[in-house]
Coordinates of C-alpha atoms in Angstrom, one line a residue:
M1 CA -11.7 0.4 -3.7
D2 CA -15.0 -0.8 -1.6
F3 CA -18.1 1.1 -1.6
G4 CA -20.2 -2.1 -0.1
G5 CA -23.1 -0.8 1.4
R6 CA -23.1 3.0 -0.3
V7 CA -25.5 4.5 -2.7
A8 CA -24.0 6.9 -4.7
L9 CA -25.6 9.3 -7.6
V10 CA -23.8 10.1 -10.6
T11 CA -24.6 12.6 -12.7
G12 CA -24.2 12.9 -16.6
S13 CA -23.4 9.3 -16.5
S14 CA -25.0 7.9 -19.8
S15 CA -21.7 8.3 -21.3
G16 CA -18.4 9.1 -21.3
I17 CA -16.3 9.3 -17.9
G18 CA -20.0 9.4 -16.0
A19 CA -20.6 6.2 -17.5
A20 CA -16.6 4.9 -16.6
T21 CA -17.1 6.6 -13.2
A22 CA -20.9 5.0 -12.6
K23 CA -19.5 1.1 -13.4
E24 CA -16.5 1.5 -11.5
L25 CA -18.3 2.4 -8.6
A26 CA -20.5 -0.6 -8.9
A27 CA -17.7 -2.4 -9.0
G28 CA -16.7 -1.9 -5.5
G29 CA -20.3 -2.5 -4.5
A30 CA -22.3 0.5 -4.4
K31 CA -25.5 0.9 -5.6
V32 CA -25.3 3.1 -8.3
A33 CA -28.1 5.9 -9.8
V34 CA -27.4 6.6 -13.3
H35 CA -28.2 10.0 -14.2
Y36 CA -29.3 11.3 -17.5
R37 CA -30.6 14.7 -19.1
G38 CA -31.6 13.3 -22.9
N39 CA -29.8 10.0 -23.3
G40 CA -32.2 7.6 -22.2
E41 CA -30.9 4.5 -24.2
G42 CA -27.3 5.6 -22.6
A43 CA -28.5 5.5 -19.4
A44 CA -30.3 2.5 -20.0
A45 CA -26.9 0.4 -21.6
V46 CA -24.9 2.0 -18.0
V47 CA -27.6 0.1 -15.8
A48 CA -27.6 -2.9 -18.2
A49 CA -23.9 -3.0 -17.9
I50 CA -23.8 -2.7 -14.2
E51 CA -26.5 -5.5 -13.6
A52 CA -24.9 -7.5 -16.0
A53 CA -21.5 -7.3 -14.1
G54 CA -23.7 -8.3 -10.8
G55 CA -24.6 -4.8 -9.8
V56 CA -27.3 -2.6 -8.9
A57 CA -28.4 0.5 -10.8
R58 CA -31.6 2.3 -12.1
P59 CA -31.4 5.2 -14.4
Y60 CA -32.9 8.9 -13.6
Q61 CA -34.0 11.4 -15.8
A62 CA -33.6 15.0 -14.5
D63 CA -32.4 18.4 -15.4
V64 CA -29.6 18.9 -12.6
A65 CA -29.8 22.7 -13.8
N66 CA -33.0 23.0 -12.4
V67 CA -33.1 23.5 -8.3
E68 CA -36.2 22.2 -8.0
A69 CA -35.6 19.3 -10.4
A70 CA -32.4 18.4 -8.5
A71 CA -33.8 17.8 -5.3
A72 CA -36.6 15.6 -6.9
L73 CA -34.0 13.4 -8.1
V74 CA -31.7 13.3 -4.5
K75 CA -35.1 12.7 -2.8
Q76 CA -36.4 9.7 -5.4
V77 CA -32.9 8.2 -5.3
Q78 CA -33.0 8.6 -1.6
A79 CA -36.4 6.8 -1.5
D80 CA -35.6 4.1 -3.7
F81 CA -32.2 3.2 -2.0
G82 CA -32.4 4.1 1.5
S83 CA -29.7 7.0 1.8
L84 CA -27.2 8.4 -0.7
D85 CA -23.6 8.5 0.5
I86 CA -21.7 9.7 -2.8
L87 CA -22.5 12.3 -5.1
V88 CA -20.5 12.4 -8.4
N89 CA -21.3 16.4 -10.0
N90 CA -20.3 15.0 -13.4
A91 CA -22.6 16.7 -15.8
G92 CA -21.4 19.0 -18.2
T93 CA -21.9 20.4 -21.6
T94 CA -20.3 22.4 -24.3
R95 CA -21.5 25.1 -26.6
D96 CA -18.4 26.0 -28.5
T97 CA -18.1 29.2 -30.1
L98 CA -16.1 32.3 -29.9
L99 CA -16.9 34.8 -27.1
M100 CA -17.8 37.8 -29.4
T101 CA -20.2 35.4 -31.4
M102 CA -22.0 33.7 -28.9
K103 CA -25.7 33.8 -27.6
E104 CA -26.8 34.4 -24.3
D105 CA -28.5 31.3 -24.2
E106 CA -25.4 29.2 -25.2
W107 CA -23.7 30.7 -22.3
D108 CA -26.4 30.0 -19.7
A109 CA -26.6 26.4 -21.3
V110 CA -23.1 25.7 -20.3
I111 CA -23.0 27.9 -17.0
N112 CA -26.4 26.4 -16.0
T113 CA -25.4 22.8 -16.7
N114 CA -21.8 22.7 -15.7
L115 CA -22.2 24.9 -12.7
K116 CA -25.6 25.6 -11.4
S117 CA -26.1 21.9 -11.2
V118 CA -23.2 21.3 -8.9
Y119 CA -25.0 23.8 -6.3
A120 CA -28.6 22.2 -7.0
V121 CA -27.6 18.7 -6.5
S122 CA -25.1 19.2 -3.7
K123 CA -27.4 21.6 -1.8
A124 CA -30.3 18.5 -2.1
A125 CA -28.0 15.9 -1.0
L126 CA -26.0 17.7 1.9
R127 CA -28.9 17.5 4.5
G128 CA -29.5 13.6 4.1
M129 CA -25.2 13.1 4.4
I130 CA -25.3 15.6 7.3
R131 CA -28.4 13.4 9.2
Q132 CA -26.4 9.8 8.4
R133 CA -23.2 11.7 9.6
W134 CA -21.3 10.5 6.3
G135 CA -20.9 11.1 2.6
R136 CA -18.7 12.3 -0.2
I137 CA -19.2 14.9 -3.2
I138 CA -16.7 14.6 -5.8
N139 CA -16.6 17.5 -8.2
V140 CA -15.7 16.6 -11.7
T141 CA -13.9 19.1 -13.7
S142 CA -11.8 19.9 -16.5
V143 CA -8.2 21.3 -17.6
V144 CA -9.5 23.7 -19.4
G145 CA -11.0 25.8 -16.7
I146 CA -6.8 26.0 -16.0
S147 CA -5.6 26.7 -19.2
G148 CA -8.6 27.7 -21.3
Q149 CA -9.4 26.7 -24.8
A150 CA -10.4 28.6 -27.9
G151 CA -14.4 29.2 -28.3
Q152 CA -14.9 27.6 -24.9
A153 CA -14.8 30.6 -22.5
N154 CA -18.0 29.8 -21.3
Y155 CA -16.8 26.4 -20.6
A156 CA -13.6 27.7 -19.1
A157 CA -15.7 29.8 -16.7
S158 CA -17.9 26.6 -15.4

């Protein structure tokens, strides 16, 4: 696909599906904001791979489950690249354990990262997309939300 002239932010793109998505968007011509919360080395490797292939990318660290941090992330991407056209909400985590032994902080960590971050980053990105009259928001999810999995009540709910 042709993403030339577009700017994309992929949350949770320091590894896995997010890294592959960031690289694919860059291969299509998008400038990519590679987001990470804790894996700075992974984000740097993704940026390096994109740049080695002739693309443009920058790493960004933020806790996207935090509304203020998500807003600051979007604002910084827009300042650095001039716009934000494509948002891929991919950030996710698991804290697998049976519900009867799950601690509240394990529940909250998954719900906040996997669900609240979608609200926080999307809300921050929408105003600019509406103003420029163009934007795409893609939410990555899991089949576990449909079929469930033992020990993943929090993940399935998110």
